[in-house]
Amino acid sequence: MGMTSSVDTVAELAGVSVSTVSRALRNVPGISEETRKRVQRIARELGYVPSIAGSRLATGKTRTVAIVTPSLSKWFFGQVLAAAGSVMREAGYDVLLYELADEATRGRFFDGPALPGRADGVLILALQPTPAELEALTEQGLPLAVLGSEQPGVPCVRVEDRDAGRSAVRHLLNLGHERIAFIGIEQAAGNTLGGVPPAQRLLGYRDALSEAALDHRPEYEVFEENTTAGGSSAMARLLCAEIPPTAVFVASDEMAFGVLGTLRGAGISVPGDMSVVGFDNHELSGLLDLTTMDHSVTRQGAEAARLLVSALQASETSETTLMVPATLVVRGSTAPPRPLRTRTYSPTKTHNHLTETA
Amino acid sequence: MGMTSSVDTVAELAGVSVSTVSRALRNVPGISEETRKRVQRIARELGYVPSIAGSRLATGKTRTVAIVTPSLSKWFFGQVLAAAGSVMREAGYDVLLYELADEATRGRFFDGPALPGRADGVLILALQPTPAELEALTEQGLPLAVLGSEQPGVPCVRVEDRDAGRSAVRHLLNLGHERIAFIGIEQAAGNTLGGVPPAQRLLGYRDALSEAALDHRPEYEVFEENTTAGGSSAMARLLCAEIPPTAVFVASDEMAFGVLGTLRGAGISVPGDMSVVGFDNHELSGLLDLTTMDHSVTRQGAEAARLLVSALQASETSETTLMVPATLVVRGSTAPPRPLRTRTYSPTKTHNHLTETA
DNA sequence: GTTCCTATCGCAAGCGCTTGCGAAACCCCT
DNA sequence: AGGGGTTTCGCAAGCGCTTGCGATAGGAAC
């Protein structure tokens, strides 16, 4: 059973021309229903499967999309990719995967004219492509869709980061916290492994603070790479503040896990001595009882994929921007601050003046 | 800047024939070094990039491999895929991703003659393909490599599951435990989401027990799907045993996380009242202080990919089987059992007879 | 019984690249 | 100087499919 050549065999067996076979098999009009059935049956019996290489050459279409992502080993991207891939497959597209872990491969991808001929479109996940990079792709005539950042002229889906940040911090404020810190994602130099820092979350944090007429303390805003280790050391830095916070809003759950680790190691009880709210609603957040912002990651991936397929079909740039909201998931890592200053950990117990309101 | 047709343009500009261009650009012998340089320069100036569709048609080679995996959203597969993908890309192959989440798509993949024409080879990750499925692929002339199971006639890499299981349980035995349970992975019906149950781990567990001349208690072997929820409920079931274990070996870290959750919820201290050892050395295991078996997941992925590229180049089936060992990573979730029967949790405190040795 | 239209199908020209084979051209020897 | 061996390159035949256009046949309309 080898590649019994092709159309010709079917054509011969069916007693028709190759063009008829081609049309019959692709349900193209111009063929009588009767011969269509016959050809299809014969093709099936022969186990004939059209060579995509041939059809690609002839049509220029590949029925394939490229999905590019900064990392596969992180939970978030895995989720998004799974959802997006599933939608694409359902729409009849193969997915070509490009992991752009470091700047080098990233450059190679956008500069090198890799795509045309391989894929009909590109789905960009949380990479925050530069305008130049986007142009490089569109110049090649590739429809695209972007997840995780907003780009003019490109259909994209992203989460209401600012609103979400505000909501998270308001929750802490409503619990009575006044000393609230923010742990953000720092763009690691030379790689895009952690994805792109969603800067808006910081703004939401500041929004909420100023709504509450609270001071903006620079020492309460720390940034680390988007890993548990990063969260861990960020929390450690916060603990060194002259007046440590009583609550912290962390820009990703993975970092929040690190935060919890540091706190446990330091003997600081959560939520007794420190409230923590994360961002992502990571698979394991429930287990760790972490209050967090859910932004339906898989739905985002699916929507982005849908945007791309409609762009592929419409062939006219749509530029829809889909904003997905985030909702607070309250778990056990947040609670009102201790009523009195009975903090029990070591550094210094001398935070005996409250934050003065502006 | 559109697809300025192709070889012909370059050929014309360079004043040579298309065949010369083709040969020059691919470093095929039979061309003087001088004209080669010239053609290459001109091609570069023109920004010419050969159409893969054309070359695929002509050569039959796609420079693409398919990677098939049961799931993307699980940590393990993300790791493996990332490592494998990176190796493949480095070897000059594009990677086509197939997530076979449920039986339906799985069947469609193996039955449907999707691959030939799309990919030159297939990398199968932890899917435990049936012999029939494998044959379907090899029949299409596709070299393959398998990760996570051993298949006759196919190059594969897998971990020494049995040894690893034995090691894990020995560790518990050496600590003095005698009532050791096993939580295994149950193949969920209708989907392969959790990958394939590594049955050998159970055997390793039994090996160690019989080495220590300990009873084999059927009620100490429970199986659930490979998720935290699964681990969680498995542990709950164990807690209902007439004589609950003092230690448990869990076949995956994700399940172990669930186990830890259940124990915490039940107020059972780890490792005081219950020792837990997992399997995978998951990213978050360190944070949760989980003793576990490390089996260098990314290395496995990379090795499997390497096996595939060499199969692709050699074109003669190699059938190497690469066994990777697992090593114990001792953390805080294991300790000697409490000297006396001072277990403190509720169900019943009536386990006043020790396990009788055989 | 003409005429004209429509539905059905075959012809053949690509799509862009690769490669076996033959033609030049050139070099080295004797 | 002529012959044999190399090297370098062009010709042209594909690879397997798609598709515009023309051909044929069967009916409908008059």
Coordinates of C-alpha atoms in Angstrom, one line a residue, chain B residues 52-307:
Chain B
I52 CA 8.1 25.6 0.2
A53 CA 5.0 24.4 -1.5
G54 CA 6.8 24.0 -4.8
S55 CA 9.8 22.3 -3.3
R56 CA 7.6 20.0 -1.3
L57 CA 5.8 18.9 -4.5
A58 CA 9.0 18.3 -6.2
T59 CA 10.9 16.6 -3.4
G60 CA 8.2 15.0 -1.4
K61 CA 9.9 16.2 1.7
T62 CA 8.2 18.7 4.0
R63 CA 10.8 19.6 6.6
T64 CA 8.0 19.3 9.1
V65 CA 7.2 16.9 11.9
A66 CA 4.0 16.3 13.6
I67 CA 4.0 16.2 17.4
V68 CA 1.0 14.6 18.9
T69 CA 0.2 14.9 22.6
P70 CA -2.8 14.1 24.7
S71 CA -3.0 17.5 26.3
L72 CA -1.4 20.8 26.3
S73 CA -2.8 22.2 29.5
K74 CA -1.0 19.9 31.8
W75 CA 2.4 20.8 33.0
F76 CA 4.1 17.6 32.0
F77 CA 3.2 17.8 28.4
G78 CA 4.0 21.5 28.1
Q79 CA 7.5 20.8 29.3
V80 CA 8.0 17.9 27.0
L81 CA 6.6 19.7 24.1
A82 CA 8.7 22.7 24.7
A83 CA 11.8 20.7 24.8
A84 CA 11.0 18.6 21.8
G85 CA 9.9 21.5 19.8
S86 CA 13.0 23.4 20.4
V87 CA 15.2 20.5 19.3
M88 CA 13.1 20.0 16.2
R89 CA 13.2 23.7 15.3
E90 CA 17.0 23.6 15.7
A91 CA 17.2 20.7 13.4
G92 CA 15.4 22.7 10.8
Y93 CA 12.0 21.2 11.1
D94 CA 8.7 23.0 11.6
V95 CA 6.4 21.4 14.1
L96 CA 2.8 20.7 13.4
L97 CA 0.9 20.2 16.6
Y98 CA -1.9 17.7 17.2
E99 CA -3.6 17.7 20.5
L100 CA -5.6 14.5 20.8
A101 CA -7.7 15.3 23.7
D102 CA -10.5 12.9 23.3
E103 CA -10.9 9.5 21.7
A104 CA -12.8 11.0 18.8
T105 CA -10.0 13.3 17.6
R106 CA -7.6 10.6 18.4
G107 CA -9.3 8.2 16.1
R108 CA -9.7 10.8 13.4
F109 CA -6.0 11.4 13.6
F110 CA -4.8 7.8 13.3
D111 CA -7.4 6.7 10.8
G112 CA -7.6 9.7 8.7
P113 CA -4.6 9.8 6.4
A114 CA -3.7 13.2 7.6
L115 CA 0.0 13.1 7.8
P116 CA 1.7 12.1 4.6
G117 CA 2.3 15.3 2.7
R118 CA 2.2 17.3 5.8
A119 CA 4.9 15.9 7.9
D120 CA 8.0 13.7 7.4
G121 CA 7.8 12.1 10.8
V122 CA 5.8 11.9 13.9
L123 CA 6.7 12.3 17.5
I124 CA 4.2 10.6 19.9
L125 CA 4.2 11.9 23.4
A126 CA 2.8 9.8 26.2
L127 CA -0.1 8.5 24.2
Q128 CA 0.5 4.8 24.4
P129 CA -0.4 4.2 20.8
T130 CA -1.9 0.9 20.0
P131 CA 0.1 -1.4 17.7
A132 CA -2.6 -0.8 15.1
E133 CA -2.2 3.0 15.3
L134 CA 1.5 2.7 15.0
E135 CA 1.2 0.5 12.0
A136 CA -1.2 3.0 10.4
L137 CA 1.5 5.5 10.7
T138 CA 4.5 3.5 9.6
E139 CA 2.5 2.2 6.7
Q140 CA 2.4 5.7 5.4
G141 CA 6.1 5.6 5.5
L142 CA 6.5 7.9 8.4
P143 CA 9.4 7.5 10.8
L144 CA 8.4 7.9 14.3
A145 CA 9.6 8.2 17.9
V146 CA 7.7 7.6 21.0
L147 CA 7.9 9.1 24.5
G148 CA 6.4 7.4 27.5
S149 CA 5.9 3.9 26.4
E150 CA 7.9 1.2 24.8
Q151 CA 6.9 -0.1 21.4
P152 CA 8.7 -2.9 19.5
G153 CA 10.4 -1.6 16.4
V154 CA 10.1 2.0 17.3
P155 CA 12.7 4.3 18.8
C156 CA 11.4 5.4 22.2
V157 CA 12.4 7.1 25.4
R158 CA 10.8 6.3 28.6
V159 CA 11.5 6.5 32.3
E160 CA 12.4 3.6 34.4
D161 CA 9.0 3.6 36.0
R162 CA 9.4 0.4 37.9
D163 CA 12.7 1.2 39.4
A164 CA 11.5 4.7 40.2
G165 CA 8.4 3.3 41.9
R166 CA 10.6 1.0 43.9
S167 CA 12.9 3.7 44.9
A168 CA 10.1 6.0 46.1
V169 CA 8.6 3.3 48.2
R170 CA 12.0 2.2 49.6
H171 CA 12.5 5.7 50.8
L172 CA 9.3 5.4 52.8
L173 CA 10.3 2.0 54.0
N174 CA 13.6 3.2 55.1
L175 CA 11.9 5.9 57.1
G176 CA 10.2 3.2 59.0
H177 CA 6.7 3.2 57.3
E178 CA 4.9 -0.1 57.1
R179 CA 1.5 1.0 55.9
I180 CA 2.2 2.5 52.6
A181 CA -0.5 3.2 50.0
F182 CA -0.3 3.8 46.3
I183 CA -2.3 6.3 44.3
G184 CA -2.2 5.6 40.6
I185 CA -3.4 7.1 37.4
E186 CA -6.6 5.7 36.0
Q187 CA -7.2 5.8 32.3
A188 CA -10.2 8.0 32.0
A189 CA -12.7 6.6 29.6
G190 CA -13.2 8.4 26.4
N191 CA -10.3 10.7 26.7
T192 CA -6.6 10.6 27.0
L193 CA -6.3 13.9 28.7
G194 CA -4.1 12.7 31.5
G195 CA -1.9 10.7 29.2
V196 CA -1.4 7.1 29.8
P197 CA -1.2 5.5 33.2
P198 CA 2.4 4.4 33.8
A199 CA 1.4 1.0 35.0
Q200 CA 5.0 0.1 35.9
R201 CA 5.0 2.4 38.9
L202 CA 2.5 0.2 40.6
L203 CA 4.7 -2.8 40.0
G204 CA 7.7 -0.9 41.5
Y205 CA 5.5 -0.2 44.5
R206 CA 4.7 -3.8 44.9
D207 CA 8.3 -4.9 44.4
A208 CA 9.4 -2.7 47.3
L209 CA 6.7 -4.0 49.5
S210 CA 7.5 -7.6 48.9
E211 CA 11.2 -6.9 49.3
A212 CA 10.3 -5.7 52.8
A213 CA 8.1 -8.7 53.3
L214 CA 5.1 -6.5 53.7
D215 CA 1.5 -7.5 52.9
H216 CA 0.0 -6.4 49.7
R217 CA -3.2 -4.8 50.7
P218 CA -5.6 -4.2 47.8
E219 CA -7.4 -1.4 49.6
Y220 CA -4.1 0.5 49.6
E221 CA -4.1 0.8 45.9
V222 CA -6.4 3.4 44.5
F223 CA -6.7 4.9 41.1
E224 CA -8.1 8.2 39.9
E225 CA -7.7 10.4 37.0
N226 CA -4.5 12.4 36.8
T227 CA -5.6 15.7 38.2
T228 CA -5.4 17.4 41.5
A229 CA -9.1 16.6 42.0
G230 CA -8.3 13.0 41.3
G231 CA -5.5 12.9 43.8
S232 CA -7.7 14.7 46.3
S233 CA -10.5 12.1 46.2
A234 CA -8.1 9.2 46.1
M235 CA -6.6 10.4 49.3
A236 CA -10.1 10.8 50.8
R237 CA -10.8 7.2 49.9
L238 CA -7.6 6.1 51.6
L239 CA -8.6 7.9 54.7
C240 CA -11.7 5.7 54.9
A241 CA -9.7 2.5 55.2
E242 CA -10.1 0.6 58.3
I243 CA -6.4 1.0 59.0
P244 CA -5.3 4.1 57.2
P245 CA -1.8 4.2 55.8
T246 CA 1.0 6.3 57.3
A247 CA 2.5 7.1 53.9
V248 CA 1.4 7.3 50.3
F249 CA 3.2 7.2 47.1
V250 CA 1.4 9.1 44.4
A251 CA 2.0 8.5 40.7
S252 CA 2.1 12.1 39.7
D253 CA 2.8 15.4 41.4
E254 CA -0.4 17.0 40.3
M255 CA -2.3 14.2 42.1
A256 CA 0.0 14.6 45.0
F257 CA -1.0 18.3 45.2
G258 CA -4.6 17.2 45.6
V259 CA -3.5 14.7 48.2
L260 CA -1.9 17.5 50.2
G261 CA -5.0 19.5 49.9
T262 CA -7.2 16.8 51.3
L263 CA -4.8 16.1 54.1
R264 CA -4.6 19.8 55.0
G265 CA -8.4 20.0 54.9
A266 CA -8.6 17.0 57.1
G267 CA -6.2 18.4 59.6
I268 CA -3.7 15.7 59.0
S269 CA -0.2 17.0 59.3
V270 CA 2.4 16.3 56.6
P271 CA 4.8 14.7 57.2
G272 CA 3.9 14.3 60.9
D273 CA 0.8 12.1 60.4
M274 CA 1.2 11.2 56.7
S275 CA 4.2 11.1 54.4
V276 CA 3.7 11.8 50.8
V277 CA 6.0 11.2 47.8
G278 CA 5.0 12.3 44.4
F279 CA 6.3 11.7 40.9
D280 CA 7.5 14.3 38.3
N281 CA 9.2 17.0 40.2
H282 CA 6.7 19.5 39.1
E283 CA 7.6 23.1 38.9
L284 CA 5.5 23.8 42.0
S285 CA 6.6 20.8 44.0
G286 CA 9.5 22.7 45.6
L287 CA 7.1 25.3 46.7
L288 CA 4.8 22.8 48.3
D289 CA 7.7 21.0 49.8
L290 CA 6.8 17.8 48.2
T291 CA 9.2 14.9 48.1
T292 CA 9.1 13.5 44.7
M293 CA 10.8 11.5 41.9
D294 CA 12.5 13.7 39.3
H295 CA 12.8 12.3 35.8
S296 CA 14.1 15.3 34.0
V297 CA 11.1 15.8 31.9
T298 CA 12.6 18.3 29.5
R299 CA 15.5 16.0 28.8
Q300 CA 13.1 13.3 27.9
G301 CA 11.4 15.5 25.4
A302 CA 14.7 16.6 23.9
E303 CA 15.9 13.1 23.6
A304 CA 12.8 11.8 21.9
A305 CA 13.1 14.6 19.4
R306 CA 16.7 13.7 18.8
L307 CA 15.7 10.2 18.2

